[in-house]
Short mmCIF file of the C-alpha atoms (twelve columns), coordinates in Angstrom:
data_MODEL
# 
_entry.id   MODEL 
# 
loop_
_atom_site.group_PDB 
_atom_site.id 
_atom_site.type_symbol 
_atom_site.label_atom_id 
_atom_site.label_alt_id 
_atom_site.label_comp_id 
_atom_site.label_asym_id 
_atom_site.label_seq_id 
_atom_site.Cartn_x 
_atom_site.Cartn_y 
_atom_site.Cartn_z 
_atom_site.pdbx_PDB_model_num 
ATOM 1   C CA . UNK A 1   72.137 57.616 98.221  1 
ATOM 2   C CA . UNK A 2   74.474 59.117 101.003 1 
ATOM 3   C CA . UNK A 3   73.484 58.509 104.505 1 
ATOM 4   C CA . UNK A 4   75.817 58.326 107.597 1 
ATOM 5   C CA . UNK A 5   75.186 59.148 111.425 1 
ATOM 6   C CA . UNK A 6   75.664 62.610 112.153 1 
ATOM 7   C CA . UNK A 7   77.060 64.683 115.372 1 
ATOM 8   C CA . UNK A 8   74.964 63.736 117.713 1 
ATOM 9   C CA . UNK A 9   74.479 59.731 116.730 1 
ATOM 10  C CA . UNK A 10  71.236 60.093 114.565 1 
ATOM 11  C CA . UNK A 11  71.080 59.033 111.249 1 
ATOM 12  C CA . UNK A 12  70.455 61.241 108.610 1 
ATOM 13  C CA . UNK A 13  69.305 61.076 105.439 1 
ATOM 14  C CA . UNK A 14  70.418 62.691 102.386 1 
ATOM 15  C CA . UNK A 15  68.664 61.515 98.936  1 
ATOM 16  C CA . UNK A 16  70.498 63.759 96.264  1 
ATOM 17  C CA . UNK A 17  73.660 63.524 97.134  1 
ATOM 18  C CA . UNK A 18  73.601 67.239 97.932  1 
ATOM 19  C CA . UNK A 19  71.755 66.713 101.509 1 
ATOM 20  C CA . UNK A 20  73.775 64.412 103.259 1 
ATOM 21  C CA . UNK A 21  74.800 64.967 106.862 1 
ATOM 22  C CA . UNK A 22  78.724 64.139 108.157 1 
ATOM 23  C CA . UNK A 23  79.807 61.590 110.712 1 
ATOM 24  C CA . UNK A 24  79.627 61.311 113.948 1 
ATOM 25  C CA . UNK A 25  81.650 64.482 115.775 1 
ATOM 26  C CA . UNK A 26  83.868 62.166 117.786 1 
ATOM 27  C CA . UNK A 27  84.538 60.865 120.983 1 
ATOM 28  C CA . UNK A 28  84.842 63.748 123.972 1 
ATOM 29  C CA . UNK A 29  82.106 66.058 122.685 1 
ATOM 30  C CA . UNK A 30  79.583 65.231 124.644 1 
ATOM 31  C CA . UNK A 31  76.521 67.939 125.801 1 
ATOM 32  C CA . UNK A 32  77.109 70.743 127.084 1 
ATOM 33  C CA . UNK A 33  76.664 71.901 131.186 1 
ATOM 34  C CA . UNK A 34  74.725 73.752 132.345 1 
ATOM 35  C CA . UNK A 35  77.274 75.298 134.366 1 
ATOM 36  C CA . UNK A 36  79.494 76.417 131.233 1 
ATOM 37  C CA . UNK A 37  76.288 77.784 129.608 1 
ATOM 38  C CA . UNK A 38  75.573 79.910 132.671 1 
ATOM 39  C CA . UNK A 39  78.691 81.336 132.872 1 
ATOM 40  C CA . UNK A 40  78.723 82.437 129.193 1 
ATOM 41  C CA . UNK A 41  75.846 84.581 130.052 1 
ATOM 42  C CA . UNK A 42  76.940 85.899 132.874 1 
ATOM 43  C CA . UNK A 43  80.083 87.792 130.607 1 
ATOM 44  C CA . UNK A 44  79.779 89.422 127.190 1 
ATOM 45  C CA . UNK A 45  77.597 88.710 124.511 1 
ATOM 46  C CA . UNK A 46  78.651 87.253 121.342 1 
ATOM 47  C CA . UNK A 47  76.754 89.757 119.259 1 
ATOM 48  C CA . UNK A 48  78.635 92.599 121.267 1 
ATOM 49  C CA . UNK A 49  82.049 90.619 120.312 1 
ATOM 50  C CA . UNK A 50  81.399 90.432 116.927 1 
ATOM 51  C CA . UNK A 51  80.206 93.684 116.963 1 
ATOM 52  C CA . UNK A 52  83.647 94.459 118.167 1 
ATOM 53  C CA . UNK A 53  85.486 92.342 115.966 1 
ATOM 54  C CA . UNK A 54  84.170 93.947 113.203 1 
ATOM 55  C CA . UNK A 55  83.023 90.690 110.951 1 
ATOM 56  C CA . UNK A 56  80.748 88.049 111.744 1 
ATOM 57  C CA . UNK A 57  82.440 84.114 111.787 1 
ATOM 58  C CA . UNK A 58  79.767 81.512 109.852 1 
ATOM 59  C CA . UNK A 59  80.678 77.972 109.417 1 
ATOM 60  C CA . UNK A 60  79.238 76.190 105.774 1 
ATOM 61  C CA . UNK A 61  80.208 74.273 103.295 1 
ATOM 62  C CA . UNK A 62  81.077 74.706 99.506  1 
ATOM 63  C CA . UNK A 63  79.781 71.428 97.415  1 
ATOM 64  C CA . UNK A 64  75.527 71.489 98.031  1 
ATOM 65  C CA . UNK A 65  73.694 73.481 95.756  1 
ATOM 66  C CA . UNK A 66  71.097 75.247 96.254  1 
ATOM 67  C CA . UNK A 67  72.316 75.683 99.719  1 
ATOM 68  C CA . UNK A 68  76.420 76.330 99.680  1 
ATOM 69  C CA . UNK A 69  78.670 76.031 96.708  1 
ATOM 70  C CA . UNK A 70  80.859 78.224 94.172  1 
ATOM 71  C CA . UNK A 71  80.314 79.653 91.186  1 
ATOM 72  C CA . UNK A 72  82.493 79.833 88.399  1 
ATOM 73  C CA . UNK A 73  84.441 82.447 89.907  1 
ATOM 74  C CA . UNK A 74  85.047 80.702 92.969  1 
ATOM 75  C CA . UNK A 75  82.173 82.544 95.042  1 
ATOM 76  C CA . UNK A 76  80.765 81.351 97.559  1 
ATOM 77  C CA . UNK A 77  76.629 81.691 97.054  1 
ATOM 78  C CA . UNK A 78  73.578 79.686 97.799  1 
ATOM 79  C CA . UNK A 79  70.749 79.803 100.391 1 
ATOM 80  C CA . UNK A 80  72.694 79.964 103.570 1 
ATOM 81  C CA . UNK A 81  75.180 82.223 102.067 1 
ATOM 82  C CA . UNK A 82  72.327 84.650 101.443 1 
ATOM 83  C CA . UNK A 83  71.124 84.604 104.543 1 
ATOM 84  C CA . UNK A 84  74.849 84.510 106.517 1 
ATOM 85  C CA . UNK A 85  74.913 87.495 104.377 1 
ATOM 86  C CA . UNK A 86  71.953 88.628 105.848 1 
ATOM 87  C CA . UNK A 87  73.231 88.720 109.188 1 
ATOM 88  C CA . UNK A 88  76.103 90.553 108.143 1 
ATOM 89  C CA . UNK A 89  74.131 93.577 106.723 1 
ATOM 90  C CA . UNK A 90  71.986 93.903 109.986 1 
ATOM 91  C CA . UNK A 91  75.234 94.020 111.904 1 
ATOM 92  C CA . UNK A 92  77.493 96.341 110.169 1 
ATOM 93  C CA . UNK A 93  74.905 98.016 107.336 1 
ATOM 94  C CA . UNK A 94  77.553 95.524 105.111 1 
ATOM 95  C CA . UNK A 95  76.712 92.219 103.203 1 
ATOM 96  C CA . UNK A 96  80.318 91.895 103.044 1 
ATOM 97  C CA . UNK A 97  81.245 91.677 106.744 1 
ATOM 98  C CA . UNK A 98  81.361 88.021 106.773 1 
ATOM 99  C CA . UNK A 99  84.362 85.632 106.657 1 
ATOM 100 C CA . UNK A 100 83.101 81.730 105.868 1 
ATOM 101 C CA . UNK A 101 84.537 79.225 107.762 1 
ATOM 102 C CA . UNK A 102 84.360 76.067 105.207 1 
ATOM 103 C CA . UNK A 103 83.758 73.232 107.076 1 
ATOM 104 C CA . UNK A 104 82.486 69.324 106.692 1 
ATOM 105 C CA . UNK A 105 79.371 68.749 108.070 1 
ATOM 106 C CA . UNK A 106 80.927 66.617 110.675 1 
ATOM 107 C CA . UNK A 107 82.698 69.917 111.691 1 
ATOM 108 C CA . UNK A 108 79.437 72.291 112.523 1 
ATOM 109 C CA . UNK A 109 78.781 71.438 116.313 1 
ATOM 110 C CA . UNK A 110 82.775 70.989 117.328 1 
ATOM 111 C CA . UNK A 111 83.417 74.305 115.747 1 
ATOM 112 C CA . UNK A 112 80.697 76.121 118.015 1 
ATOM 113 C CA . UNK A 113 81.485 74.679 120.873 1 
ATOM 114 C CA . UNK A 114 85.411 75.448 120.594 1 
ATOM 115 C CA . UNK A 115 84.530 78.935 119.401 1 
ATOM 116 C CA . UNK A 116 86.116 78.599 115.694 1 
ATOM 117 C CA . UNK A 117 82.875 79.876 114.534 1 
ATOM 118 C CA . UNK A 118 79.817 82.589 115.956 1 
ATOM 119 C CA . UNK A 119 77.256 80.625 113.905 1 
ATOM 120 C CA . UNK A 120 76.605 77.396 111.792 1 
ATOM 121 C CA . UNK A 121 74.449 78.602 108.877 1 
ATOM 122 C CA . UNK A 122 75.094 75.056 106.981 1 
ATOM 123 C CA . UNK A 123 72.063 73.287 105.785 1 
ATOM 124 C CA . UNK A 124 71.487 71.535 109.672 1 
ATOM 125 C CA . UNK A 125 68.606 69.378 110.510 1 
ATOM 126 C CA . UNK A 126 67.064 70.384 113.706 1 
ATOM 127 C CA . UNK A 127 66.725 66.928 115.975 1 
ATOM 128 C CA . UNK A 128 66.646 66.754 119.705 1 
ATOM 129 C CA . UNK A 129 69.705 65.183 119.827 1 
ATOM 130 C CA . UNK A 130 71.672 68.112 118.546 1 
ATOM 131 C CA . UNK A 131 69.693 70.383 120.637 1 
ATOM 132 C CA . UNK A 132 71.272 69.114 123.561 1 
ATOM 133 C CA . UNK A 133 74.784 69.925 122.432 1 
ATOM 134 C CA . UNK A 134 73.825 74.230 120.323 1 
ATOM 135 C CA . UNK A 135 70.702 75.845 120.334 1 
ATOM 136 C CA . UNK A 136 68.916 76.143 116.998 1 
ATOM 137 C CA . UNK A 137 67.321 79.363 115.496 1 
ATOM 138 C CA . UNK A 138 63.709 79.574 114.061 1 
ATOM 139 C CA . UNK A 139 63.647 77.557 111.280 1 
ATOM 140 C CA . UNK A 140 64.013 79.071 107.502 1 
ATOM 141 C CA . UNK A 141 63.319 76.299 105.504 1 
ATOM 142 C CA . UNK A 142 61.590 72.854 105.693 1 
ATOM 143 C CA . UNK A 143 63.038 69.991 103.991 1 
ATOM 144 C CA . UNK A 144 61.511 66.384 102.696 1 
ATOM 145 C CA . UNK A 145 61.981 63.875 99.694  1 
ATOM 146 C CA . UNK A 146 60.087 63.752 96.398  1 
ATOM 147 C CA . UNK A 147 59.994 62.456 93.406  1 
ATOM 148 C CA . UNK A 148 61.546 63.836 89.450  1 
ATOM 149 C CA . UNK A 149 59.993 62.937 87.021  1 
ATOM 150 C CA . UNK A 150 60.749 63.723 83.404  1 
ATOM 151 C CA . UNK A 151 58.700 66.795 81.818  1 
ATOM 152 C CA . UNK A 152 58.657 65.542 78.292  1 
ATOM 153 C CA . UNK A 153 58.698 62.015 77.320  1 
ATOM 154 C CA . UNK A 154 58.142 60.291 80.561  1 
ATOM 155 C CA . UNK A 155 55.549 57.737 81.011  1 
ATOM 156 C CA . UNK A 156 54.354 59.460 84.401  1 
ATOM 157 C CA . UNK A 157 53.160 62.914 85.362  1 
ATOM 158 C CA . UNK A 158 52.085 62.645 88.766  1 
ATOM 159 C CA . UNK A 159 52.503 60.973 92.098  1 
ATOM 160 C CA . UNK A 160 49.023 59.283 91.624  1 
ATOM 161 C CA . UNK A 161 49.627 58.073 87.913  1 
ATOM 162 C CA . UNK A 162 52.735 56.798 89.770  1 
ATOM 163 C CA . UNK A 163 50.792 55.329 92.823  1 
ATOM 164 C CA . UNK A 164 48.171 53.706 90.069  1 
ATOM 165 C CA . UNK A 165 50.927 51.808 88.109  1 
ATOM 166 C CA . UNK A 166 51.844 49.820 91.501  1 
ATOM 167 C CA . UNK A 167 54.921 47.439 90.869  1 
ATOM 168 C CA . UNK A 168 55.101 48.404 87.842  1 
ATOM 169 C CA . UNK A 169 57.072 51.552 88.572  1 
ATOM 170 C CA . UNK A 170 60.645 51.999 89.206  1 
ATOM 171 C CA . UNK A 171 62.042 54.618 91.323  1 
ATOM 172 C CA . UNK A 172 65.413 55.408 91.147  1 
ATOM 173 C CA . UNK A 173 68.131 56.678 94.199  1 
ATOM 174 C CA . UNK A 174 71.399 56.611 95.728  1 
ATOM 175 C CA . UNK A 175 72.647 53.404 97.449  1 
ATOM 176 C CA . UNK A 176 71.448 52.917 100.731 1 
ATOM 177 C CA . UNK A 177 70.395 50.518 103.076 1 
ATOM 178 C CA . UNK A 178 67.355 52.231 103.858 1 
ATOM 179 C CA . UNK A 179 66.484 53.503 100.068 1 
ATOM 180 C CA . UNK A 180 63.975 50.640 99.455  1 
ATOM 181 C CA . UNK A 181 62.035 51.773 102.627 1 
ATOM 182 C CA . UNK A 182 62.227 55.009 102.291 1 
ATOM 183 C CA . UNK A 183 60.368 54.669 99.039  1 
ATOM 184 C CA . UNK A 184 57.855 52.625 99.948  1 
ATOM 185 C CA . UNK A 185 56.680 54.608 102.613 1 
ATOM 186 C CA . UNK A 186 55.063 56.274 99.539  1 
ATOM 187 C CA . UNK A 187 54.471 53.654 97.102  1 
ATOM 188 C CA . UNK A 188 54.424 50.323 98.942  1 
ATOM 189 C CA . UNK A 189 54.652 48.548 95.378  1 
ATOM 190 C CA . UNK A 190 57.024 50.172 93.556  1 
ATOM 191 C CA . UNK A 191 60.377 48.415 91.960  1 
ATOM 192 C CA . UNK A 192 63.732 50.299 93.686  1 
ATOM 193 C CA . UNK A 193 66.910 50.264 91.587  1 
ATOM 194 C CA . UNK A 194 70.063 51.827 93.564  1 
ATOM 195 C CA . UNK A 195 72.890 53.849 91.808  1 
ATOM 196 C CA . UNK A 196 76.093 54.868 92.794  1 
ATOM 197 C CA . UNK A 197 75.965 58.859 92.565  1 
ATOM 198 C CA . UNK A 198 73.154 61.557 91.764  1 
ATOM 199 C CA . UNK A 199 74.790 61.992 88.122  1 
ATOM 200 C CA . UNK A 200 73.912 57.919 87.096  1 
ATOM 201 C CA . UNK A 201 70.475 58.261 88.582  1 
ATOM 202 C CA . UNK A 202 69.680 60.995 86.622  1 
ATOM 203 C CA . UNK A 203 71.274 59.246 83.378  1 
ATOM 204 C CA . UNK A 204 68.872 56.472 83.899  1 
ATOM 205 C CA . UNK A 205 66.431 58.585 84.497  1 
ATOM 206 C CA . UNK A 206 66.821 60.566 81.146  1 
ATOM 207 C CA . UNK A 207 67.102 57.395 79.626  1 
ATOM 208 C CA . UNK A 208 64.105 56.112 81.117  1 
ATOM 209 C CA . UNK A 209 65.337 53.161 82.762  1 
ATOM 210 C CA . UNK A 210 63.558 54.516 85.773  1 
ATOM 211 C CA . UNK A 211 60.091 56.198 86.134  1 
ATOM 212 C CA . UNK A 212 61.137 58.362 88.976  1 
ATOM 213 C CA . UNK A 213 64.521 59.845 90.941  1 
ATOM 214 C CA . UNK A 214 64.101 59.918 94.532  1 
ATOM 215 C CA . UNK A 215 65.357 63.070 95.782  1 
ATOM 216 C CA . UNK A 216 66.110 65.694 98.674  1 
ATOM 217 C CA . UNK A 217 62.784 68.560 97.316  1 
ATOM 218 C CA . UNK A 218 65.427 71.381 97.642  1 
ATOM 219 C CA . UNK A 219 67.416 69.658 95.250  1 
ATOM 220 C CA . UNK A 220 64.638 68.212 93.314  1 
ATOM 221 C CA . UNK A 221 63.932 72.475 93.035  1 
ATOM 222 C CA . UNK A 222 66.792 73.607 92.034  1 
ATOM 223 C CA . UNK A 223 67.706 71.229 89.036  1 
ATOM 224 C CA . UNK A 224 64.307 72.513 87.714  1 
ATOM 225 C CA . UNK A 225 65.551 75.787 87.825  1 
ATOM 226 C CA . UNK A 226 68.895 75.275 86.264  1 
ATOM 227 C CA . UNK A 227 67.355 72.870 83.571  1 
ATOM 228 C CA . UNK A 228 63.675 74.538 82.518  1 
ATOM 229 C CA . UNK A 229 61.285 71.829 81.010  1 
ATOM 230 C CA . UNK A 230 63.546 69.088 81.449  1 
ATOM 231 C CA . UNK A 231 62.024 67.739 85.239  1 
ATOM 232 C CA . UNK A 232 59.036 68.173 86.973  1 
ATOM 233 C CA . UNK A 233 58.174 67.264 90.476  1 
ATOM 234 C CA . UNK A 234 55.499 64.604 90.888  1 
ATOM 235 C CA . UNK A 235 53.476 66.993 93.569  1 
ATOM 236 C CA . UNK A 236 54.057 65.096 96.635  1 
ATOM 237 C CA . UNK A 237 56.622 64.767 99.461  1 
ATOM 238 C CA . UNK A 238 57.249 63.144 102.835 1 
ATOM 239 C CA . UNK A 239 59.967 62.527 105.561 1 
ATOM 240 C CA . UNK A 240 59.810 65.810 106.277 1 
ATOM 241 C CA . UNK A 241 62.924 67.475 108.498 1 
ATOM 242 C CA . UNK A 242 63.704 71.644 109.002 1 
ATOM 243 C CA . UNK A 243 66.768 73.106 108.276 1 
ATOM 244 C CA . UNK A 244 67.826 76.523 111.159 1 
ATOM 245 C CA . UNK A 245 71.284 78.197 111.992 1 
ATOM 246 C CA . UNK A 246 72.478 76.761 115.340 1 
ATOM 247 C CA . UNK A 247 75.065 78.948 117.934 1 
ATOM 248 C CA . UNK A 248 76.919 78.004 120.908 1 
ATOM 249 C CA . UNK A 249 74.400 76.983 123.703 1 
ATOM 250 C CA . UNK A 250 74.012 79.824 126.659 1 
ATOM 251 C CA . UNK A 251 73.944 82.855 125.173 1 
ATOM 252 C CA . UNK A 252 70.316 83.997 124.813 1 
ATOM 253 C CA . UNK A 253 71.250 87.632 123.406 1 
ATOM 254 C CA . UNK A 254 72.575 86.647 120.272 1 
ATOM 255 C CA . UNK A 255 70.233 83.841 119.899 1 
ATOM 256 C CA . UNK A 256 67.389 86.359 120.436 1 
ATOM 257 C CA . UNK A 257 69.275 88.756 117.724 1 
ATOM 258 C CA . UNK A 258 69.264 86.564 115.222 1 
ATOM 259 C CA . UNK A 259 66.001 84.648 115.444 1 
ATOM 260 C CA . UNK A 260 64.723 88.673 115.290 1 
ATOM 261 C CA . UNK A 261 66.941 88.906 112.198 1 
ATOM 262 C CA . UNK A 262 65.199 86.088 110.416 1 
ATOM 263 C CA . UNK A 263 61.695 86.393 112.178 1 
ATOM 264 C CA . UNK A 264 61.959 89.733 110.117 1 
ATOM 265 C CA . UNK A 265 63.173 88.762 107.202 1 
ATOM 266 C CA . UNK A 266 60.087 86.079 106.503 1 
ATOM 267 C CA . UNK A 267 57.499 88.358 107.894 1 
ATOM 268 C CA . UNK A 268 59.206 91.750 107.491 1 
ATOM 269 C CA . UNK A 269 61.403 94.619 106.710 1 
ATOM 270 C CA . UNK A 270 63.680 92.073 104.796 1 
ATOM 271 C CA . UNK A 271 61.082 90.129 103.188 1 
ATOM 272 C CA . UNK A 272 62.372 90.912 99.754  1 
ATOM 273 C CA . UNK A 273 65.361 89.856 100.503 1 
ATOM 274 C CA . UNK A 274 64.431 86.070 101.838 1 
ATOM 275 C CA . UNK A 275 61.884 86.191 98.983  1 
ATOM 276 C CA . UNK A 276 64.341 87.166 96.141  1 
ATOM 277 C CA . UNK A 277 66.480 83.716 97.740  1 
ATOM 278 C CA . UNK A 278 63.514 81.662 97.973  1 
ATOM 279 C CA . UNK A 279 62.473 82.288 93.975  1 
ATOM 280 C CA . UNK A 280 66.543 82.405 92.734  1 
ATOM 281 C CA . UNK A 281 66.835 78.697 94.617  1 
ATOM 282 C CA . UNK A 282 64.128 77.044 94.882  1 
ATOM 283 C CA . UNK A 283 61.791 78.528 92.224  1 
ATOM 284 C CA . UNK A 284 59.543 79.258 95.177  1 
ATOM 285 C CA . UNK A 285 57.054 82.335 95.192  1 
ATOM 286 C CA . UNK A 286 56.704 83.097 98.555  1 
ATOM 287 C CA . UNK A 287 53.340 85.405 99.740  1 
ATOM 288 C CA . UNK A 288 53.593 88.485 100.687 1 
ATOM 289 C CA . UNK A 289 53.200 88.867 104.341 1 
ATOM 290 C CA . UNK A 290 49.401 90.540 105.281 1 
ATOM 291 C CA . UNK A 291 49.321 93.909 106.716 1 
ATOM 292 C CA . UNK A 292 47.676 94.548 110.076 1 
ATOM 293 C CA . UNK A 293 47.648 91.728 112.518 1 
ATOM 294 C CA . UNK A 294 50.542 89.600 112.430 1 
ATOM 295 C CA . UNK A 295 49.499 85.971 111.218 1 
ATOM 296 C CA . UNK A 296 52.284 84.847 112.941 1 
ATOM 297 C CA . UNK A 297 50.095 85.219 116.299 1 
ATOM 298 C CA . UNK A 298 47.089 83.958 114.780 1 
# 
């Protein structure tokens, strides 16, 4: 269990190992003025520099699957990958446009606000705090905790068998101070046994020395997808946080152009694009958006 204070002084939580957020950004950050946001709109957009520029600038990381790691080749893919990838296509008509900025997660609001980057597309909880210091995008994804269970051989197949057995269950996590009550805000009974990493939780797991792994559900998703049959998820999730791009506060154009860019690629022209991502990383079947009035509105 990983969980630090992140760039704005909040803590975060990160259950898999794969979700945690960095430290604190450091002393001399601070939010931003209105006065320096004003005057950035008052010049050029950023989508007409980067337009000029001729490749887009994304900050992410490489070591959290589903969302930003390497393959066996050394390429970069994941969720935010496809999407900065996205962007890329809808600015030059070319996927490939892009050059990734790999970064800590400590690094994503310092390297907006000192221009290193034109966007953060890194797996970043949206929290007032941070919203004083970028502005986020729509949200594309909505994150929470859940529980693995295992698919064959397990004693439990469900949150309620596991809400039933009381303190008789144990759930499994990473260390941290606040794993006990983060599980018990689901089962108020249940025995808590901490581990040091995601790999021994999932050995004791698999050897059933635990009933249940606590985990980040996008994580919880994709190791059902990489290991068919082996895990199932016990149906039911909490703690609920969303995950959206953030850019450099003050420039409403490209904010507007890329909330468009995703607006449009969960409701429509590039629907079977986000979709495709969804399924490949998550195992998620998304619905097809209805023609004729747009729900969104509804």
């Amino acid at each position: 269990m990983d969980e630090r204070k992140d760039e704005a002084g909040l803590v975060r939580r990160g259950f898999f190992g794969l979700s945690a957020v960095g430290a604190a950004a450091g002393a001399g950050l601070g939010l931003m003025a209105p006065a320096g946001a004003t005057a950035q709109t008052l010049g050029k957009s950023r989508l007409q520099m980067i337009k000029e520029r001729g490749r887009l600038l994304v900050g992410t990381g490489s070591t959290n699957p589903p969302w930003h790691f390497e393959d066996a080749n050394g390429q970069l893919q994941g969720m935010d990958i496809d999407l900065a990838r996205l962007l890329a296509k809808n600015l030059f008509d070319d996927p490939t446009k892009v050059e990734f900025v790999l970064q800590g997660s400590d690094a994503r609001i310092p390297s907006l606000i000192t221009d290193k980057v034109d966007i953060v597309v890194q797996w970043m909880t949206v929290t007032a705090g941070r919203a004083q210091q970028v502005e986020f995008t729509i949200p594309y994804y909505r994150e929470g905790v859940s529980l693995l269970l295992l698919a064959r051989g397990g004693k439990y197949k469900s949150f309620d068998e596991l809400k039933s057995a009381g303190n008789t269950v144990t759930i499994g996590g990473m260390q941290n101070v606040f794993l006990e009550e983060w599980v018990r805000k689901a089962l108020p009974q249940a025995k808590v046994d901490a581990f040091e990493s995601p790999d021994a939780t999932l050995q004791a797991l698999n050897a059933r020395r635990v009933d249940a792994y606590l985990a980040d559900q996008s994580a919880a998703r994709w190791l059902m997808q990489q290991t068919p049959g082996r895990f199932i998820d016990s149906g039911y999730g909490w703690m609920p946080n969303s995950y959206a791009s953030a850019v450099k506060p003050g420039d409403p154009v490209w904010l507007n152009w890329v909330n468009t860019v995703y607006k449009e690629a969960m409701m429509g022209v590039d629907f079977d694009y986000f979709a495709a991502s969804y399924k490949k990383w998550f195992g998620i079947e998304l619905p097809t958006p209805k023609v004729g009035f747009p729900t969104e509105f509804a």
